[in-house]
Coordinates of C-alpha atoms in Angstrom, one line a residue:
Chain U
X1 CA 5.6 14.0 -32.6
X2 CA 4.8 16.1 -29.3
X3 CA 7.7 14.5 -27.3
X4 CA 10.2 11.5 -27.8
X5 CA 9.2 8.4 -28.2
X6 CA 11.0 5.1 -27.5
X7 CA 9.9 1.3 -27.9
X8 CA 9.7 -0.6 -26.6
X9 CA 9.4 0.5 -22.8
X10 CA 10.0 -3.2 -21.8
X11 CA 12.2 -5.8 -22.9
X12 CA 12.7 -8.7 -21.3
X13 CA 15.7 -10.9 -23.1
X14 CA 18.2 -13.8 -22.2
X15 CA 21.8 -13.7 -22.1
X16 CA 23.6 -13.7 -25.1
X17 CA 20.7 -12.6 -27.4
X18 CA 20.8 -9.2 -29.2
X19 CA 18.3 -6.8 -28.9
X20 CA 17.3 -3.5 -30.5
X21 CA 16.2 -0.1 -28.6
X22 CA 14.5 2.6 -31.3
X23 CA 14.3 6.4 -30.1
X24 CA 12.1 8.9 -32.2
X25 CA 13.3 12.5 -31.4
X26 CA 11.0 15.4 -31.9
X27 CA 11.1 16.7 -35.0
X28 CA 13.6 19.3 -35.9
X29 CA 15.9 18.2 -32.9
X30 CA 19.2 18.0 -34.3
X31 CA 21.1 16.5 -31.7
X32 CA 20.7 13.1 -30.0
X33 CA 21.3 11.2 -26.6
X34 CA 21.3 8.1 -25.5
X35 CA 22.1 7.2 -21.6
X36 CA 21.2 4.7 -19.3
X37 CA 20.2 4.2 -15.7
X38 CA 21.8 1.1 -13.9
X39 CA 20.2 -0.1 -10.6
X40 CA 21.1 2.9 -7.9
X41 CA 23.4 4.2 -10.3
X42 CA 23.4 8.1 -12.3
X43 CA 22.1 8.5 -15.8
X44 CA 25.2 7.2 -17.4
X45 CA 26.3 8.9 -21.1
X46 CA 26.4 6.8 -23.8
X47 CA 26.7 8.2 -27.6
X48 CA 25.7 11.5 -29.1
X49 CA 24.2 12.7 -32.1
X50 CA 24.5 15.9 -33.7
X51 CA 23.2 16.4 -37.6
X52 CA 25.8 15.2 -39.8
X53 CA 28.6 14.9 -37.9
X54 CA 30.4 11.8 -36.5
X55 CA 28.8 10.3 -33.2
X56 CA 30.8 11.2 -29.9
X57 CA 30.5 7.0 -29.1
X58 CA 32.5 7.6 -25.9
X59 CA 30.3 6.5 -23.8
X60 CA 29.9 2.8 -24.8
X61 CA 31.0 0.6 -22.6
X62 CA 31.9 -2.3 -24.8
X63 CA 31.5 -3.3 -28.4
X64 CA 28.8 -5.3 -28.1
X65 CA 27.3 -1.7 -28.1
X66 CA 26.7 0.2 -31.2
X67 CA 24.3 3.1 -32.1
X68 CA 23.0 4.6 -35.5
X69 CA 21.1 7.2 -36.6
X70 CA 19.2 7.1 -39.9
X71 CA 18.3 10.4 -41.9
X72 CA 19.4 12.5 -38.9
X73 CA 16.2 11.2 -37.0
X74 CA 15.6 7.9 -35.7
X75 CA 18.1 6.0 -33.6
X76 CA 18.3 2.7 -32.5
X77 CA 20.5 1.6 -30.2
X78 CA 21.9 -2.2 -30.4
X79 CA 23.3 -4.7 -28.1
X80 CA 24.8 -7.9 -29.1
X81 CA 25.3 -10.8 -27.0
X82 CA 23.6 -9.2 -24.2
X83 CA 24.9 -9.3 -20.3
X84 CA 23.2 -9.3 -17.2
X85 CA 25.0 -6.0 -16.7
X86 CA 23.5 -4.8 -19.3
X87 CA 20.3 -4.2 -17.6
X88 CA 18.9 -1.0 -16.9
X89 CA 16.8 1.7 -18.1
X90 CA 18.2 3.5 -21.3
X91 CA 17.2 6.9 -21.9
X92 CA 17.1 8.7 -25.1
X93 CA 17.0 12.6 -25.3
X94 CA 16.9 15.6 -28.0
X95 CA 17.2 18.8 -28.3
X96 CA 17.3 21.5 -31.0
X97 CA 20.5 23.0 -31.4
X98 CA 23.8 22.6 -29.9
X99 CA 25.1 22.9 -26.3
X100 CA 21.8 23.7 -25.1
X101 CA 22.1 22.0 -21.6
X102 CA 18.4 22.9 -20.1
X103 CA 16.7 21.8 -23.8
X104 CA 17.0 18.3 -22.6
X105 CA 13.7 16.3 -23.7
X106 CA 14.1 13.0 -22.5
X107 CA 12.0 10.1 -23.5
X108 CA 10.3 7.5 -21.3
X109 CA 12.9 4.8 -22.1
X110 CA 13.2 1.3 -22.3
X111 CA 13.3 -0.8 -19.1
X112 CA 15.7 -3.8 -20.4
X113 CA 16.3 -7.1 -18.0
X114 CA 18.2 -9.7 -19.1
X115 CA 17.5 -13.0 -17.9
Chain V
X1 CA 35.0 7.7 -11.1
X2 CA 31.6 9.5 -9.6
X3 CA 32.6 12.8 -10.4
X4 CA 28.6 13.8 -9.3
X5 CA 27.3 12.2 -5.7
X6 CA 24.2 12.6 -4.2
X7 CA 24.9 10.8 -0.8
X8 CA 21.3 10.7 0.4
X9 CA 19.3 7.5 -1.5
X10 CA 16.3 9.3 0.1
X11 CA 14.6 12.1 1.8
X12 CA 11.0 12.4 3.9
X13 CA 9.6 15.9 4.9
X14 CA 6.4 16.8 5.6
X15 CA 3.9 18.6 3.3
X16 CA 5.0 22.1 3.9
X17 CA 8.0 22.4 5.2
X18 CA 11.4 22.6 3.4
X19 CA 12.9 20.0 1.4
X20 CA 17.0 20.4 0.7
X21 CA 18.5 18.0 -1.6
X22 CA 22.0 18.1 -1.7
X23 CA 24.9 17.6 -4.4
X24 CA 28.5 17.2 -4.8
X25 CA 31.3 17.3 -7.7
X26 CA 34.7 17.2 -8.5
X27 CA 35.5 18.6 -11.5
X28 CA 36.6 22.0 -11.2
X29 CA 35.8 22.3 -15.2
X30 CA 32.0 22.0 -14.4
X31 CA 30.8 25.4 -14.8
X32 CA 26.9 24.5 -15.8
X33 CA 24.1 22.6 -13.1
X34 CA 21.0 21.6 -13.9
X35 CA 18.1 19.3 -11.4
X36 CA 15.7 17.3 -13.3
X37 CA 12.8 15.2 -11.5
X38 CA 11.7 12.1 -12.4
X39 CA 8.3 10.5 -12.1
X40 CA 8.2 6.7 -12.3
X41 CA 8.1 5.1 -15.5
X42 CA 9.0 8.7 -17.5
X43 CA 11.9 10.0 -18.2
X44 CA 13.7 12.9 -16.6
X45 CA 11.9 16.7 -16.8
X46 CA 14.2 19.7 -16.3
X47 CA 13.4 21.5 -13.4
X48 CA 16.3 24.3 -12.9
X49 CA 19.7 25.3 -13.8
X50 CA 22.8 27.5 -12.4
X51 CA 25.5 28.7 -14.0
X52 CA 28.5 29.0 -12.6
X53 CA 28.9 32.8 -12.1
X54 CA 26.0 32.6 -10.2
X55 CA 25.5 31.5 -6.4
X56 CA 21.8 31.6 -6.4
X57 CA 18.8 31.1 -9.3
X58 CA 15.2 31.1 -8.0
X59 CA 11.9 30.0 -9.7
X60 CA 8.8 29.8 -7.5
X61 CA 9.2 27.4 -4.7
X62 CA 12.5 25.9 -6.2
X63 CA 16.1 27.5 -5.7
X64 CA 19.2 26.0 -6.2
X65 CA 22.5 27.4 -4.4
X66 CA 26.2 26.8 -5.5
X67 CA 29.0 26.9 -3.4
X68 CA 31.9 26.8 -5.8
X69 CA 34.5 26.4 -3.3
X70 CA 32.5 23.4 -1.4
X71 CA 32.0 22.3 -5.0
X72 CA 28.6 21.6 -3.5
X73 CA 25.0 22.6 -4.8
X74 CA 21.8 22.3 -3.4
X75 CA 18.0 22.2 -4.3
X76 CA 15.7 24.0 -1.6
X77 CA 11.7 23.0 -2.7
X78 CA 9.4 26.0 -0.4
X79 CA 7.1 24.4 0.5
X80 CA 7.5 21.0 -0.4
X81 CA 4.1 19.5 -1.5
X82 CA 2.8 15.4 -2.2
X83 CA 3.4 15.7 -6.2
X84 CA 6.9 16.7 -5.3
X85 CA 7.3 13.1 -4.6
X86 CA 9.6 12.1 -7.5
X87 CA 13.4 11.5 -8.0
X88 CA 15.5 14.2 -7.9
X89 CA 19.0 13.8 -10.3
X90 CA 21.7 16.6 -10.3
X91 CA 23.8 17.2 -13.3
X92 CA 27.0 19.5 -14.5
X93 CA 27.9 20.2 -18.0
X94 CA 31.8 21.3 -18.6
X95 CA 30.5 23.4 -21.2
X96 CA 32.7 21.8 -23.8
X97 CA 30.8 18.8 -24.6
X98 CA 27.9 19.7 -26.4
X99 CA 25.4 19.6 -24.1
X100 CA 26.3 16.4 -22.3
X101 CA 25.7 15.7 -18.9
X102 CA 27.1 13.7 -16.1
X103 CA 24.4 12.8 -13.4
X104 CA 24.3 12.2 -9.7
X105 CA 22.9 9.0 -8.9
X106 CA 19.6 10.4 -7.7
X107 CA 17.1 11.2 -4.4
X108 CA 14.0 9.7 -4.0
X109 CA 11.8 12.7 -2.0
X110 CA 8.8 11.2 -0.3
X111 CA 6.5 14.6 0.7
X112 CA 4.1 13.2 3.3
X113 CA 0.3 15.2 3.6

């Protein structure tokens, strides 16, 4: 596709259900993002992406949060037993290459409250 | 640990005149800034970058200036118009992690007519 696409944009769940975020990168983009935006807070890293290679998962902030990425293209981005914390606006990126810092193509994301 | 702060939540100017959002960090092994803008409900666009050798980068009515030893950078919009009205985020790369970024919180610029 033209951009990246992410679904949904909203997501409206209660506590302690899981719930699944899917990114679509543009096509060719080798490497992947996911961050998040908290209330008043910075986009916060999450996990990276990058062909083949094992995901940089630093970012997580618990293990109720886990990432994959199928056939080096679509992610989704899981989180089990979900928190009121948890809210916020998560943000998926691409961008061809490697360590191409302006390349950034960010997606619309997915707005998710937790009730 | 906010290792990137924008300390204003907000900023107001007036159609025309200068807008200056500011930007501060920590880590002395940032050597790559970037601003993106943010419309509501979209994600983040890229809007310009510095590297760290530099002290000034200019396109159009944007510049951003870095003061390496304030460890401070800034955005000047000349002149600021209405669809400048967005959220502005800051961010530095260490330029050993593959492209990732840590972000400032943000500034919401309000451009009056």
């Amino acid at each position: 596709g033209a951009g990246v696409s992410q679904s949904p944009s909203n997501k409206v769940t209660e506590k302690g259900k899981d719930v699944e975020l899917r990114c679509d990168p543009i096509s060719g983009h080798t490497a992947l993002y996911w961050y998040r935006q908290s209330l008043g807070q910075g986009l916060e890293f999450l996990i990276y992406f990058q062909g083949n290679s094992a995901p940089d998962k630093s970012g997580l902030p618990s293990d109720r949060f886990s990432a994959e990425r199928t056939g080096g293209s679509v992610s989704t981005l899981t989180i089990q037993r979900t928190q009121q914390e948890d809210s916020a606006v998560y943000l998926c990126a691409s961008i061809e290459g490697q360590g191409a810092v302006y390349g950034y193509t960010f997606g619309s994301g997915t707005r998710l409250t937790v009730v | 640990d906010q290792q990137v702060k924008q300390n204003s939540p907000s900023l107001s100017v007036q159609e025309g005149r200068i807008s200056i959002l500011n930007c501060d960090y920590t880590n002395s092994m940032f050597d790559y800034f970037l601003w993106y803008k943010k419309y509501p409900a979209e994600g983040p666009t890229f809007l310009i970058s510095i590297s760290s050798i530099k002290d000034k980068n200019e396109d159009g009515r944007f510049t951003v200036f870095l003061n390496k030893s304030a460890k401070h950078l800034s955005l000047h919009i000349v002149p600021s118009q209405p669809g400048d009205s967005a959220v502005y985020f800051c961010a530095a790369s260490d330029g050993t992690s593959y492209g990732k970024l840590t972000f400032g919180q943000g500034t919401i610029l309000t451009v009056h007519p």
